[in-house]
Amino acid sequence: GEDVEQSLFLSVREGDSSVINCTYTDSSSTYLYWYKQEPGAGLQLLTYIFSNMDMKQDQRLTVLLNKKDKHLSLRIADTQTGDSAIYFCAETYGGATNKLIFGTGTLLAVQP
Amino acid sequence: DAMVIQNPRYQVTQFGKPVTLSCSQTLNHNVMYWYQQKSSQAPKLLFHYYDKDFNNEADTPDNFQSRRPNTSFCFLDIRSPGLGDAAMYLCATSTPGSNEQYFGPGTRLTVT
C-alpha cells in the first residue's frame, strides 16, 4: 500500500505560525487534503489542493504542494489555542469513489 | 442541517459478542465509507458502498461486514469482536467525482 508520512508532534506558541509537513507516495493522486481531528471527535476537512496547483490560501491556512518531491505542507498563521488538535494529510486513490489514505497524523500543541 | 450521523457515539461490547454500528446521512450521497481508527493511528478504510455495490479493502478482516439497506443508512457489523477491534469507527459520505468526504463524529467501540 501507499504510505503517507508526517512528523508526530509540533509545539508552537500562540500567535506564531505552524507548519505541518507531509510526504506521500502516490503521484497519481488528484487531490490532497488536510483534516483536523479534535480529541474524541470525527474528522473535519480543513482544506484541499488540486494536484496541478502549487499553493492554495484559505484565510489563515496556506497549503504548499511540491509534486516533484511529493511533499505537502500546511501553514497556519497566527496559531490559536483552539488550533490544538491532530492534523492528518490524506491523498486520494480509487478513481471516482475518492478513497482516502491518511497520513500518520501530527499532534499540534499550542502553548498560551 | 444536512449531515452524517453516527449512533451510538460510544459502544461497549463483550469479547465475541456481535455488535452493530449505525450511520445515516441526509446528504443523499451515493458513496458511503467505513474507516477504523485505532488509538494514535490514522483512519484506515475498511470498505465502501457505491450505491448498492459493496467494495471491500483487501486487508479488511472477515469479521467485519456491512449492510446498506437504502441510500441513507449504512451499518457496520462486527461478528465476533476481539480486543484488537477496540477503536473509533468513522463513517463518511461523498458523491462520485467529488473531491470531498463528509465525516460523521464517529463511534468509539470498547471491547471488554
Short mmCIF file of C-alpha atoms in Angstrom, two decimals:
data_model
loop_
_atom_site.label_atom_id
_atom_site.label_comp_id
_atom_site.label_asym_id
_atom_site.label_seq_id
_atom_site.Cartn_x
_atom_site.Cartn_y
_atom_site.Cartn_z
CA GLY A 1 0.00 0.00 0.00
CA GLU A 2 0.89 3.63 -0.20
CA ASP A 3 2.48 5.33 2.80
CA VAL A 4 1.74 8.89 3.82
CA GLU A 5 4.09 10.15 6.50
CA GLN A 6 4.02 13.06 8.90
CA SER A 7 6.04 14.16 11.87
CA LEU A 8 4.37 13.12 15.11
CA PHE A 9 4.39 16.28 17.16
CA LEU A 10 4.68 20.05 16.82
CA SER A 11 4.62 22.61 19.61
CA VAL A 12 4.22 26.33 18.98
CA ARG A 13 3.38 29.44 20.96
CA GLU A 14 0.08 31.21 20.48
CA GLY A 15 0.38 33.82 17.73
CA ASP A 16 3.24 32.07 15.96
CA SER A 17 2.91 30.27 12.63
CA SER A 18 2.72 26.49 12.50
CA VAL A 19 3.97 24.41 9.61
CA ILE A 20 2.91 20.78 9.39
CA ASN A 21 4.61 18.62 6.79
CA CYS A 22 3.55 15.52 4.91
CA THR A 23 5.18 13.24 2.35
CA TYR A 24 3.15 10.97 0.12
CA THR A 25 3.96 8.32 -2.42
CA ASP A 26 1.14 8.13 -4.99
CA SER A 27 1.91 10.67 -7.69
CA SER A 28 -1.44 9.96 -9.38
CA SER A 29 -3.48 11.41 -6.52
CA THR A 30 -5.84 14.05 -7.89
CA TYR A 31 -6.42 15.87 -4.64
CA LEU A 32 -4.54 16.17 -1.39
CA TYR A 33 -6.27 17.10 1.82
CA TRP A 34 -5.75 18.38 5.31
CA TYR A 35 -8.11 17.21 8.05
CA LYS A 36 -8.30 18.31 11.68
CA GLN A 37 -9.32 15.98 14.50
CA GLU A 38 -10.03 17.24 18.00
CA PRO A 39 -9.94 14.78 20.93
CA GLY A 40 -12.72 12.19 20.72
CA ALA A 41 -14.21 13.78 17.60
CA GLY A 42 -14.55 12.96 13.93
CA LEU A 43 -12.56 14.43 11.09
CA GLN A 44 -13.08 17.99 9.92
CA LEU A 45 -11.97 18.88 6.40
CA LEU A 46 -9.83 22.00 6.60
CA THR A 47 -8.73 22.46 3.05
CA TYR A 48 -7.59 20.60 -0.04
CA ILE A 49 -5.44 21.26 -3.07
CA PHE A 50 -5.76 20.03 -6.61
CA SER A 51 -2.66 18.23 -7.80
CA ASN A 52 -1.91 20.73 -10.58
CA MET A 53 -1.63 23.59 -8.10
CA ASP A 54 1.43 24.66 -6.15
CA MET A 55 -0.25 26.74 -3.49
CA LYS A 56 -3.65 27.44 -2.04
CA GLN A 57 -4.51 30.03 0.57
CA ASP A 58 -7.67 29.99 2.64
CA GLN A 59 -7.80 32.63 5.39
CA ARG A 60 -5.17 31.58 7.97
CA LEU A 61 -4.31 28.40 6.09
CA THR A 62 -1.75 28.06 3.31
CA VAL A 63 -1.16 24.77 1.56
CA LEU A 64 2.02 24.22 -0.44
CA LEU A 65 2.43 21.28 -2.80
CA ASN A 66 5.74 20.14 -4.26
CA LYS A 67 4.82 17.37 -6.67
CA LYS A 68 8.40 16.65 -7.64
CA ASP A 69 9.31 15.83 -4.06
CA LYS A 70 5.79 14.55 -3.17
CA HIS A 71 5.72 16.96 -0.28
CA LEU A 72 2.68 18.73 1.11
CA SER A 73 2.63 21.30 3.88
CA LEU A 74 0.03 23.18 5.88
CA ARG A 75 0.88 26.57 7.33
CA ILE A 76 -1.40 28.01 9.99
CA ALA A 77 -0.84 31.71 10.54
CA ASP A 78 -1.43 33.32 13.95
CA THR A 79 -1.94 29.93 15.62
CA GLN A 80 -4.52 29.92 18.40
CA THR A 81 -5.09 27.55 21.31
CA GLY A 82 -8.22 26.35 19.51
CA ASP A 83 -5.98 25.04 16.75
CA SER A 84 -4.60 22.40 19.11
CA ALA A 85 -5.57 19.07 17.54
CA ILE A 86 -4.26 16.26 15.41
CA TYR A 87 -3.80 17.14 11.74
CA PHE A 88 -3.95 14.48 9.06
CA CYS A 89 -2.95 14.84 5.47
CA ALA A 90 -4.62 12.49 3.02
CA GLU A 91 -4.31 11.52 -0.61
CA THR A 92 -6.90 10.04 -2.93
CA TYR A 93 -6.87 6.73 -4.70
CA GLY A 94 -9.58 4.61 -6.26
CA GLY A 95 -10.89 6.83 -9.04
CA ALA A 96 -14.48 8.05 -8.84
CA THR A 97 -15.06 6.70 -5.36
CA ASN A 98 -12.39 9.02 -4.00
CA LYS A 99 -10.96 6.69 -1.36
CA LEU A 100 -8.50 8.27 1.04
CA ILE A 101 -5.21 7.19 2.51
CA PHE A 102 -4.42 9.16 5.62
CA GLY A 103 -1.07 10.17 6.97
CA THR A 104 0.10 9.20 10.41
CA GLY A 105 -1.11 12.47 11.93
CA THR A 106 0.68 15.38 13.61
CA LEU A 107 -0.30 16.49 17.08
CA LEU A 108 -0.20 20.28 17.23
CA ALA A 109 0.12 21.70 20.73
CA VAL A 110 -0.36 25.45 21.06
CA GLN A 111 1.13 26.98 24.20
CA PRO A 112 -0.55 30.13 25.55
CA ASP B 1 -28.69 20.79 8.52
CA ALA B 2 -27.60 18.06 6.17
CA MET B 3 -25.15 15.83 7.94
CA VAL B 4 -23.68 12.43 8.70
CA ILE B 5 -24.96 10.91 11.93
CA GLN B 6 -23.47 8.01 13.82
CA ASN B 7 -25.15 6.13 16.62
CA PRO B 8 -24.28 5.41 19.26
CA ARG B 9 -21.33 7.69 19.94
CA TYR B 10 -19.97 5.19 22.47
CA GLN B 11 -20.50 1.46 22.38
CA VAL B 12 -19.29 -1.18 24.80
CA THR B 13 -19.46 -4.82 23.84
CA GLN B 14 -18.12 -8.05 25.23
CA PHE B 15 -15.43 -10.15 23.63
CA GLY B 16 -17.07 -12.29 20.98
CA LYS B 17 -20.49 -10.64 21.22
CA PRO B 18 -21.74 -9.32 17.86
CA VAL B 19 -22.17 -5.60 17.62
CA THR B 20 -23.66 -3.26 15.01
CA LEU B 21 -22.74 0.36 14.48
CA SER B 22 -25.04 2.68 12.58
CA CYS B 23 -24.52 5.54 10.16
CA SER B 24 -27.11 7.71 8.46
CA GLN B 25 -26.85 10.65 6.11
CA THR B 26 -29.14 13.37 4.89
CA LEU B 27 -26.83 14.39 2.05
CA ASN B 28 -28.22 11.85 -0.43
CA HIS B 29 -24.69 10.86 -1.35
CA ASN B 30 -24.06 7.75 -3.44
CA VAL B 31 -20.90 6.66 -1.68
CA MET B 32 -20.58 5.69 1.96
CA TYR B 33 -17.36 4.63 3.70
CA TRP B 34 -16.39 2.97 6.94
CA TYR B 35 -13.00 3.72 8.48
CA GLN B 36 -11.37 2.20 11.53
CA GLN B 37 -9.12 4.42 13.63
CA LYS B 38 -7.18 2.77 16.41
CA SER B 39 -5.68 4.81 19.21
CA SER B 40 -2.97 7.22 18.00
CA GLN B 41 -3.22 5.90 14.44
CA ALA B 42 -4.52 7.17 11.12
CA PRO B 43 -8.02 6.23 9.95
CA LYS B 44 -7.93 3.16 7.74
CA LEU B 45 -10.57 2.37 5.15
CA LEU B 46 -12.43 -0.90 5.78
CA PHE B 47 -14.90 -0.82 2.88
CA HIS B 48 -17.23 1.42 0.95
CA TYR B 49 -20.51 1.29 -0.90
CA TYR B 50 -21.09 2.90 -4.26
CA ASP B 51 -24.86 2.86 -4.26
CA LYS B 52 -25.57 -0.82 -3.52
CA ASP B 53 -22.21 -2.06 -4.77
CA PHE B 54 -20.06 -3.22 -1.86
CA ASN B 55 -16.28 -2.82 -2.09
CA ASN B 56 -14.09 -4.47 0.49
CA GLU B 57 -10.49 -3.41 1.06
CA ALA B 58 -8.12 -6.33 0.57
CA ASP B 59 -6.88 -6.37 4.15
CA THR B 60 -10.22 -5.92 5.92
CA PRO B 61 -10.79 -8.92 8.22
CA ASP B 62 -13.73 -11.22 7.50
CA ASN B 63 -15.01 -10.41 10.96
CA PHE B 64 -16.20 -7.06 9.60
CA GLN B 65 -19.25 -6.84 7.39
CA SER B 66 -21.54 -4.09 6.22
CA ARG B 67 -25.10 -3.55 5.08
CA ARG B 68 -26.66 -0.68 3.20
CA PRO B 69 -30.44 -1.15 3.07
CA ASN B 70 -31.05 2.22 1.39
CA THR B 71 -29.23 5.40 0.37
CA SER B 72 -29.48 6.95 3.81
CA PHE B 73 -28.29 4.16 6.09
CA CYS B 74 -25.20 2.02 6.36
CA PHE B 75 -24.34 -0.45 9.11
CA LEU B 76 -21.07 -1.93 10.27
CA ASP B 77 -21.40 -5.42 11.76
CA ILE B 78 -18.59 -6.94 13.78
CA ARG B 79 -19.41 -10.62 14.11
CA SER B 80 -17.07 -11.60 16.92
CA PRO B 81 -15.29 -8.56 18.34
CA GLY B 82 -11.82 -9.09 19.71
CA LEU B 83 -9.85 -6.82 21.99
CA GLY B 84 -7.93 -5.61 18.96
CA ASP B 85 -11.13 -4.27 17.40
CA ALA B 86 -11.46 -1.55 20.01
CA ALA B 87 -11.24 1.66 18.02
CA MET B 88 -13.07 4.71 16.74
CA TYR B 89 -15.21 3.82 13.73
CA LEU B 90 -15.82 6.67 11.32
CA CYS B 91 -18.48 6.84 8.65
CA ALA B 92 -18.13 9.18 5.69
CA THR B 93 -20.03 10.02 2.52
CA SER B 94 -19.29 11.54 -0.85
CA THR B 95 -20.64 11.82 -4.38
CA PRO B 96 -18.80 10.29 -7.35
CA GLY B 97 -16.14 12.60 -8.70
CA SER B 98 -16.47 14.89 -5.70
CA ASN B 99 -13.30 15.96 -4.01
CA GLU B 100 -14.81 15.99 -0.53
CA GLN B 101 -15.75 13.38 2.01
CA TYR B 102 -18.07 14.30 4.84
CA PHE B 103 -17.34 12.54 8.11
CA GLY B 104 -19.60 11.67 10.97
CA PRO B 105 -18.50 12.19 14.60
CA GLY B 106 -17.53 8.53 14.98
CA THR B 107 -18.47 5.71 17.32
CA ARG B 108 -15.91 4.70 19.92
CA LEU B 109 -16.07 0.96 20.46
CA THR B 110 -14.76 -0.62 23.64
CA VAL B 111 -14.41 -4.41 23.88
CA THR B 112 -14.34 -5.90 27.37
#
